[in-house]
PDB file of C-alpha atoms in Angstrom:
ATOM      1  CA  UNK A  14      -4.900  39.495 -62.584  1.00 78.00           C
ATOM      2  CA  UNK A  15      -7.104  37.000 -60.552  1.00 82.00           C
ATOM      3  CA  UNK A  16      -6.346  33.533 -60.738  1.00 92.00           C
ATOM      4  CA  UNK A  17      -7.729  30.187 -59.281  1.00 96.00           C
ATOM      5  CA  UNK A  18      -5.296  28.626 -56.853  1.00 97.00           C
ATOM      6  CA  UNK A  19      -4.935  25.156 -55.733  1.00 98.00           C
ATOM      7  CA  UNK A  20      -2.980  23.387 -52.866  1.00 97.00           C
ATOM      8  CA  UNK A  21      -1.032  21.205 -52.347  1.00 97.00           C
ATOM      9  CA  UNK A  22       0.680  21.142 -55.689  1.00 97.00           C
ATOM     10  CA  UNK A  23       1.479  17.603 -55.271  1.00 97.00           C
ATOM     11  CA  UNK A  24       0.033  15.006 -52.832  1.00 97.00           C
ATOM     12  CA  UNK A  25       1.535  11.606 -52.208  1.00 98.00           C
ATOM     13  CA  UNK A  26      -0.772   9.130 -50.420  1.00 98.00           C
ATOM     14  CA  UNK A  27      -1.360   5.470 -49.459  1.00 98.00           C
ATOM     15  CA  UNK A  28      -3.918   3.529 -50.944  1.00 97.00           C
ATOM     16  CA  UNK A  29      -7.121   3.602 -48.747  1.00 97.00           C
ATOM     17  CA  UNK A  30      -6.215   7.041 -47.271  1.00 98.00           C
ATOM     18  CA  UNK A  31      -8.490  10.064 -47.491  1.00 98.00           C
ATOM     19  CA  UNK A  32      -7.060  13.110 -49.194  1.00 98.00           C
ATOM     20  CA  UNK A  33      -8.677  16.827 -49.572  1.00 98.00           C
ATOM     21  CA  UNK A  34      -7.782  18.776 -52.463  1.00 98.00           C
ATOM     22  CA  UNK A  35      -8.336  22.486 -52.092  1.00 97.00           C
ATOM     23  CA  UNK A  36      -9.103  25.205 -54.496  1.00 97.00           C
ATOM     24  CA  UNK A  37      -9.669  28.957 -54.116  1.00 97.00           C
ATOM     25  CA  UNK A  38     -11.675  30.009 -57.195  1.00 95.00           C
ATOM     26  CA  UNK A  39     -11.677  33.557 -58.564  1.00 92.00           C
ATOM     27  CA  UNK A  40     -13.723  35.587 -56.212  1.00 89.00           C
ATOM     28  CA  UNK A  41     -16.641  36.898 -58.078  1.00 86.00           C
ATOM     29  CA  UNK A  42     -17.040  33.493 -59.820  1.00 90.00           C
ATOM     30  CA  UNK A  43     -20.135  31.457 -59.338  1.00 89.00           C
ATOM     31  CA  UNK A  44     -19.724  28.079 -61.074  1.00 92.00           C
ATOM     32  CA  UNK A  45     -17.127  25.832 -59.934  1.00 95.00           C
ATOM     33  CA  UNK A  46     -15.627  22.597 -61.521  1.00 97.00           C
ATOM     34  CA  UNK A  47     -13.316  19.698 -60.847  1.00 98.00           C
ATOM     35  CA  UNK A  48     -11.576  17.890 -63.727  1.00 98.00           C
ATOM     36  CA  UNK A  49      -8.817  15.235 -63.707  1.00 98.00           C
ATOM     37  CA  UNK A  50      -6.281  14.229 -66.154  1.00 98.00           C
ATOM     38  CA  UNK A  51      -4.637  10.862 -65.931  1.00 97.00           C
ATOM     39  CA  UNK A  52      -0.863  11.092 -67.322  1.00 94.00           C
ATOM     40  CA  UNK A  53      -1.214  10.883 -71.202  1.00 91.00           C
ATOM     41  CA  UNK A  54      -4.990  11.015 -71.149  1.00 94.00           C
ATOM     42  CA  UNK A  55      -7.559  13.343 -71.737  1.00 95.00           C
ATOM     43  CA  UNK A  56      -8.863  16.130 -69.467  1.00 97.00           C
ATOM     44  CA  UNK A  57     -12.146  14.270 -67.817  1.00 97.00           C
ATOM     45  CA  UNK A  58     -15.050  16.274 -66.059  1.00 97.00           C
ATOM     46  CA  UNK A  59     -15.698  15.026 -62.553  1.00 98.00           C
ATOM     47  CA  UNK A  60     -18.181  17.543 -61.035  1.00 97.00           C
ATOM     48  CA  UNK A  61     -19.864  20.904 -61.338  1.00 95.00           C
ATOM     49  CA  UNK A  62     -21.017  23.013 -58.597  1.00 94.00           C
ATOM     50  CA  UNK A  63     -23.185  25.950 -58.448  1.00 91.00           C
ATOM     51  CA  UNK A  64     -25.379  27.663 -55.598  1.00 89.00           C
ATOM     52  CA  UNK A  65     -23.868  25.571 -53.202  1.00 90.00           C
ATOM     53  CA  UNK A  66     -24.998  22.274 -54.575  1.00 93.00           C
ATOM     54  CA  UNK A  67     -23.660  19.783 -57.261  1.00 95.00           C
ATOM     55  CA  UNK A  68     -25.123  20.786 -60.618  1.00 93.00           C
ATOM     56  CA  UNK A  69     -23.675  17.636 -62.527  1.00 94.00           C
ATOM     57  CA  UNK A  70     -21.355  14.779 -61.835  1.00 95.00           C
ATOM     58  CA  UNK A  71     -19.845  12.196 -64.077  1.00 95.00           C
ATOM     59  CA  UNK A  72     -19.670   8.366 -63.754  1.00 94.00           C
ATOM     60  CA  UNK A  73     -16.254   8.801 -62.278  1.00 95.00           C
ATOM     61  CA  UNK A  74     -17.674  10.894 -59.328  1.00 96.00           C
ATOM     62  CA  UNK A  75     -18.751   7.845 -57.312  1.00 94.00           C
ATOM     63  CA  UNK A  76     -19.570   7.694 -53.604  1.00 94.00           C
ATOM     64  CA  UNK A  77     -15.860   7.763 -52.917  1.00 96.00           C
ATOM     65  CA  UNK A  78     -15.751  11.668 -54.162  1.00 97.00           C
ATOM     66  CA  UNK A  79     -17.372  14.453 -52.291  1.00 97.00           C
ATOM     67  CA  UNK A  80     -17.155  18.436 -52.939  1.00 97.00           C
ATOM     68  CA  UNK A  81     -17.822  21.087 -50.701  1.00 95.00           C
ATOM     69  CA  UNK A  82     -17.697  24.806 -50.411  1.00 92.00           C
ATOM     70  CA  UNK A  83     -17.172  25.354 -46.701  1.00 85.00           C
ATOM     71  CA  UNK A  84     -16.563  29.082 -46.195  1.00 85.00           C
ATOM     72  CA  UNK A  85     -17.286  31.084 -49.267  1.00 79.00           C
ATOM     73  CA  UNK A  86     -13.899  30.933 -50.701  1.00 87.00           C
ATOM     74  CA  UNK A  87     -12.497  27.416 -50.456  1.00 94.00           C
ATOM     75  CA  UNK A  88     -13.849  24.821 -52.717  1.00 96.00           C
ATOM     76  CA  UNK A  89     -12.685  21.271 -51.857  1.00 97.00           C
ATOM     77  CA  UNK A  90     -12.748  17.788 -53.498  1.00 98.00           C
ATOM     78  CA  UNK A  91     -12.278  14.725 -50.890  1.00 98.00           C
ATOM     79  CA  UNK A  92     -11.471  11.196 -51.959  1.00 98.00           C
ATOM     80  CA  UNK A  93     -12.662   9.250 -49.173  1.00 96.00           C
ATOM     81  CA  UNK A  94     -10.452   5.970 -49.893  1.00 95.00           C
ATOM     82  CA  UNK A  95      -8.000   6.418 -52.534  1.00 97.00           C
ATOM     83  CA  UNK A  96      -7.220   3.637 -55.235  1.00 97.00           C
ATOM     84  CA  UNK A  97      -4.294   3.434 -57.395  1.00 97.00           C
ATOM     85  CA  UNK A  98      -6.186   4.583 -60.353  1.00 96.00           C
ATOM     86  CA  UNK A  99      -7.199   7.889 -58.546  1.00 97.00           C
ATOM     87  CA  UNK A 100      -3.513   9.034 -59.402  1.00 98.00           C
ATOM     88  CA  UNK A 101      -3.952  11.961 -61.762  1.00 98.00           C
ATOM     89  CA  UNK A 102      -3.709  15.586 -62.020  1.00 98.00           C
ATOM     90  CA  UNK A 103      -6.802  17.269 -60.505  1.00 98.00           C
ATOM     91  CA  UNK A 104      -7.906  20.502 -62.011  1.00 98.00           C
ATOM     92  CA  UNK A 105     -10.123  23.046 -60.377  1.00 98.00           C
ATOM     93  CA  UNK A 106     -11.935  25.345 -62.533  1.00 96.00           C
ATOM     94  CA  UNK A 107     -14.239  28.366 -61.948  1.00 94.00           C
ATOM     95  CA  UNK A 108     -16.400  30.581 -64.116  1.00 91.00           C
ATOM     96  CA  UNK A 109     -18.353  33.768 -63.678  1.00 84.00           C
ATOM     97  CA  UNK A 110     -18.002  37.718 -63.354  1.00 71.00           C
ATOM     98  CA  UNK A 111     -17.741  39.240 -66.661  1.00 67.00           C
ATOM     99  CA  UNK A 112     -16.113  36.152 -68.574  1.00 63.00           C
ATOM    100  CA  UNK A 113     -19.070  33.714 -68.942  1.00 66.00           C
ATOM    101  CA  UNK A 114     -17.561  31.937 -71.529  1.00 77.00           C
ATOM    102  CA  UNK A 115     -14.136  30.948 -70.204  1.00 85.00           C
ATOM    103  CA  UNK A 116     -13.750  28.364 -67.376  1.00 91.00           C
ATOM    104  CA  UNK A 117     -10.393  29.354 -65.666  1.00 93.00           C
ATOM    105  CA  UNK A 118      -8.326  26.388 -64.731  1.00 96.00           C
ATOM    106  CA  UNK A 119      -6.053  26.259 -61.415  1.00 97.00           C
ATOM    107  CA  UNK A 120      -2.379  24.964 -61.734  1.00 97.00           C
ATOM    108  CA  UNK A 121      -3.543  21.600 -60.629  1.00 98.00           C
ATOM    109  CA  UNK A 122      -2.747  19.260 -57.821  1.00 98.00           C
ATOM    110  CA  UNK A 123      -0.829  16.034 -58.739  1.00 98.00           C
ATOM    111  CA  UNK A 124      -2.098  13.045 -56.746  1.00 98.00           C
ATOM    112  CA  UNK A 125      -0.058  10.278 -56.463  1.00 98.00           C
ATOM    113  CA  UNK A 126      -1.479   7.083 -54.790  1.00 98.00           C
ATOM    114  CA  UNK A 127       0.984   4.410 -53.761  1.00 97.00           C
TER     115      UNK A 127
ATOM    116  CA  UNK B  20     -20.847   8.420 -75.450  1.00 70.00           C
ATOM    117  CA  UNK B  21     -20.601  11.835 -76.598  1.00 76.00           C
ATOM    118  CA  UNK B  22     -16.867  12.063 -77.860  1.00 91.00           C
ATOM    119  CA  UNK B  23     -14.643  15.005 -79.105  1.00 96.00           C
ATOM    120  CA  UNK B  24     -12.121  13.533 -81.423  1.00 95.00           C
ATOM    121  CA  UNK B  25      -8.781  15.111 -82.509  1.00 94.00           C
ATOM    122  CA  UNK B  26      -5.661  13.814 -84.297  1.00 85.00           C
ATOM    123  CA  UNK B  27      -3.242  12.970 -81.532  1.00 79.00           C
ATOM    124  CA  UNK B  28      -0.327  14.193 -83.750  1.00 83.00           C
ATOM    125  CA  UNK B  29       2.532  14.810 -83.178  1.00 91.00           C
ATOM    126  CA  UNK B  30       2.141  17.755 -85.797  1.00 95.00           C
ATOM    127  CA  UNK B  31       5.373  19.303 -86.826  1.00 97.00           C
ATOM    128  CA  UNK B  32       5.363  22.617 -88.321  1.00 96.00           C
ATOM    129  CA  UNK B  33       8.225  25.045 -89.390  1.00 97.00           C
ATOM    130  CA  UNK B  34       8.609  28.179 -87.595  1.00 97.00           C
ATOM    131  CA  UNK B  35       6.698  31.073 -89.487  1.00 97.00           C
ATOM    132  CA  UNK B  36       4.260  28.571 -91.273  1.00 98.00           C
ATOM    133  CA  UNK B  37       0.510  28.046 -90.479  1.00 97.00           C
ATOM    134  CA  UNK B  38      -0.518  25.248 -88.123  1.00 97.00           C
ATOM    135  CA  UNK B  39      -3.920  23.517 -88.666  1.00 96.00           C
ATOM    136  CA  UNK B  40      -5.525  21.644 -85.825  1.00 97.00           C
ATOM    137  CA  UNK B  41      -8.623  19.737 -86.377  1.00 96.00           C
ATOM    138  CA  UNK B  42     -11.476  18.532 -84.056  1.00 96.00           C
ATOM    139  CA  UNK B  43     -14.834  16.838 -84.794  1.00 96.00           C
ATOM    140  CA  UNK B  44     -17.587  16.066 -82.178  1.00 96.00           C
ATOM    141  CA  UNK B  45     -20.361  13.740 -82.001  1.00 94.00           C
ATOM    142  CA  UNK B  46     -22.927  15.596 -79.811  1.00 90.00           C
ATOM    143  CA  UNK B  47     -24.922  17.743 -82.081  1.00 90.00           C
ATOM    144  CA  UNK B  48     -26.371  19.430 -79.239  1.00 90.00           C
ATOM    145  CA  UNK B  49     -22.804  21.057 -78.453  1.00 91.00           C
ATOM    146  CA  UNK B  50     -23.213  24.903 -78.674  1.00 90.00           C
ATOM    147  CA  UNK B  51     -19.891  26.464 -77.684  1.00 92.00           C
ATOM    148  CA  UNK B  52     -16.325  25.096 -78.708  1.00 94.00           C
ATOM    149  CA  UNK B  53     -13.123  26.124 -77.003  1.00 95.00           C
ATOM    150  CA  UNK B  54      -9.387  25.755 -77.811  1.00 97.00           C
ATOM    151  CA  UNK B  55      -7.206  25.198 -74.944  1.00 97.00           C
ATOM    152  CA  UNK B  56      -3.362  25.294 -74.850  1.00 97.00           C
ATOM    153  CA  UNK B  57      -1.593  22.935 -72.660  1.00 97.00           C
ATOM    154  CA  UNK B  58       2.151  22.979 -71.773  1.00 96.00           C
ATOM    155  CA  UNK B  59       3.629  19.726 -70.320  1.00 93.00           C
ATOM    156  CA  UNK B  60       2.685  19.521 -66.522  1.00 92.00           C
ATOM    157  CA  UNK B  61       0.600  22.652 -66.863  1.00 95.00           C
ATOM    158  CA  UNK B  62      -3.117  23.458 -66.755  1.00 96.00           C
ATOM    159  CA  UNK B  63      -5.113  24.084 -69.668  1.00 96.00           C
ATOM    160  CA  UNK B  64      -5.215  27.792 -70.817  1.00 94.00           C
ATOM    161  CA  UNK B  65      -7.811  29.192 -73.164  1.00 93.00           C
ATOM    162  CA  UNK B  66      -6.828  30.307 -76.456  1.00 95.00           C
ATOM    163  CA  UNK B  67     -10.344  31.137 -77.891  1.00 93.00           C
ATOM    164  CA  UNK B  68     -14.025  30.032 -78.051  1.00 92.00           C
ATOM    165  CA  UNK B  69     -16.396  30.029 -80.879  1.00 94.00           C
ATOM    166  CA  UNK B  70     -19.959  29.406 -81.062  1.00 91.00           C
ATOM    167  CA  UNK B  71     -21.361  30.687 -84.539  1.00 92.00           C
ATOM    168  CA  UNK B  72     -20.702  28.916 -87.574  1.00 95.00           C
ATOM    169  CA  UNK B  73     -17.974  30.491 -89.690  1.00 96.00           C
ATOM    170  CA  UNK B  74     -14.603  32.049 -88.767  1.00 97.00           C
ATOM    171  CA  UNK B  75     -13.389  33.998 -85.560  1.00 96.00           C
ATOM    172  CA  UNK B  76     -10.001  35.744 -85.454  1.00 97.00           C
ATOM    173  CA  UNK B  77      -7.872  36.822 -82.666  1.00 96.00           C
ATOM    174  CA  UNK B  78      -4.376  37.771 -83.253  1.00 97.00           C
ATOM    175  CA  UNK B  79      -2.488  34.975 -84.849  1.00 97.00           C
ATOM    176  CA  UNK B  80      -5.329  32.458 -84.187  1.00 98.00           C
ATOM    177  CA  UNK B  81      -8.349  31.800 -86.312  1.00 98.00           C
ATOM    178  CA  UNK B  82     -11.186  29.391 -85.010  1.00 97.00           C
ATOM    179  CA  UNK B  83     -13.498  27.767 -87.582  1.00 98.00           C
ATOM    180  CA  UNK B  84     -16.844  26.022 -86.791  1.00 97.00           C
ATOM    181  CA  UNK B  85     -19.059  24.102 -89.189  1.00 97.00           C
ATOM    182  CA  UNK B  86     -21.837  22.840 -87.097  1.00 95.00           C
ATOM    183  CA  UNK B  87     -23.368  20.996 -90.004  1.00 95.00           C
ATOM    184  CA  UNK B  88     -20.266  18.850 -90.445  1.00 95.00           C
ATOM    185  CA  UNK B  89     -19.611  19.069 -86.603  1.00 95.00           C
ATOM    186  CA  UNK B  90     -16.213  20.170 -87.288  1.00 96.00           C
ATOM    187  CA  UNK B  91     -13.860  22.756 -85.432  1.00 97.00           C
ATOM    188  CA  UNK B  92     -10.603  23.845 -86.462  1.00 97.00           C
ATOM    189  CA  UNK B  93      -7.942  26.190 -85.335  1.00 98.00           C
ATOM    190  CA  UNK B  94      -5.214  27.727 -87.554  1.00 98.00           C
ATOM    191  CA  UNK B  95      -2.173  29.418 -86.091  1.00 98.00           C
ATOM    192  CA  UNK B  96      -0.591  31.931 -88.269  1.00 98.00           C
ATOM    193  CA  UNK B  97       3.321  32.772 -88.149  1.00 98.00           C
ATOM    194  CA  UNK B  98       3.743  29.851 -85.857  1.00 97.00           C
ATOM    195  CA  UNK B  99       6.484  30.412 -83.173  1.00 97.00           C
ATOM    196  CA  UNK B 100       8.587  27.969 -81.076  1.00 96.00           C
ATOM    197  CA  UNK B 101       6.438  29.031 -77.981  1.00 96.00           C
ATOM    198  CA  UNK B 102       3.396  27.757 -79.725  1.00 97.00           C
ATOM    199  CA  UNK B 103       4.872  24.312 -79.327  1.00 97.00           C
ATOM    200  CA  UNK B 104       2.294  22.640 -76.865  1.00 97.00           C
ATOM    201  CA  UNK B 105      -0.725  20.329 -76.706  1.00 97.00           C
ATOM    202  CA  UNK B 106      -3.866  21.875 -78.132  1.00 98.00           C
ATOM    203  CA  UNK B 107      -7.066  20.639 -76.399  1.00 97.00           C
ATOM    204  CA  UNK B 108     -10.409  21.042 -78.307  1.00 97.00           C
ATOM    205  CA  UNK B 109     -13.522  21.096 -75.821  1.00 96.00           C
ATOM    206  CA  UNK B 110     -17.106  21.319 -76.360  1.00 94.00           C
ATOM    207  CA  UNK B 111     -20.219  22.075 -74.208  1.00 91.00           C
ATOM    208  CA  UNK B 112     -23.919  22.082 -74.768  1.00 87.00           C
ATOM    209  CA  UNK B 113     -24.189  25.731 -73.219  1.00 78.00           C
ATOM    210  CA  UNK B 114     -24.204  28.913 -74.822  1.00 69.00           C
ATOM    211  CA  UNK B 115     -22.256  30.365 -72.069  1.00 69.00           C
ATOM    212  CA  UNK B 116     -19.545  27.891 -71.196  1.00 68.00           C
ATOM    213  CA  UNK B 117     -21.198  27.215 -67.794  1.00 79.00           C
ATOM    214  CA  UNK B 118     -21.857  23.551 -68.360  1.00 84.00           C
ATOM    215  CA  UNK B 119     -19.144  20.833 -68.396  1.00 92.00           C
ATOM    216  CA  UNK B 120     -16.579  20.771 -71.055  1.00 94.00           C
ATOM    217  CA  UNK B 121     -15.917  17.573 -72.940  1.00 95.00           C
ATOM    218  CA  UNK B 122     -12.400  17.552 -73.970  1.00 97.00           C
ATOM    219  CA  UNK B 123     -10.577  15.776 -76.954  1.00 96.00           C
ATOM    220  CA  UNK B 124      -7.247  13.941 -76.348  1.00 95.00           C
ATOM    221  CA  UNK B 125      -5.319  16.788 -77.673  1.00 96.00           C
ATOM    222  CA  UNK B 126      -2.976  17.430 -80.654  1.00 96.00           C
ATOM    223  CA  UNK B 127       0.652  17.756 -79.606  1.00 96.00           C
ATOM    224  CA  UNK B 128       2.159  20.543 -82.190  1.00 97.00           C
ATOM    225  CA  UNK B 129       5.998  21.075 -82.345  1.00 97.00           C
ATOM    226  CA  UNK B 130       7.286  24.177 -83.929  1.00 97.00           C
ATOM    227  CA  UNK B 131      10.572  23.614 -85.621  1.00 96.00           C
ATOM    228  CA  UNK B 132      12.711  26.566 -85.557  1.00 94.00           C
TER     229      UNK B 132
END
């Protein structure tokens, strides 16, 4: 069964450093998303991406964040200068193909900012 | 602020009983509603979605939607210990699910053997 994959599973970084979180969506999907979940809190939408551009972004997705689909398979989230409050689980999701009602979530990347 | 509200629980239900999970939403423009299950440290996993008023059944799960009351629920029949998880309610303005999902905080469900 096709699945969304994410790497790394856990990333530890120092405050102020740049991180890139990587996702490989399901191959025939057209819509891509990043969500995050701070420990003990709800899943929050960050950004959606369709047709090689951002469709929508939340207030959380400020100038420190960017997304890219560099090669037609990977979908990346970059945080330019990490803050302590960026520590969270980051989930990539994709939608499309024959299952237009389901956003499939990847296993997540746990980001720890020290 | 467009919110999805859930009782955070924990909700404890004996094995074999019916678990009832509730959710309300504030955005009247919401069209589709999703129930996800999330095990600790794992990603959300879709159980089912509903977009029409009334009931929708899938195996042991029944979702109910009342758009007039802005209320969604999930019933789990014949609860099993493996159903112990956090259940997330999510809403979207899209009929197709391609717009962003707005999640509630989740209800933690424990099935007691």
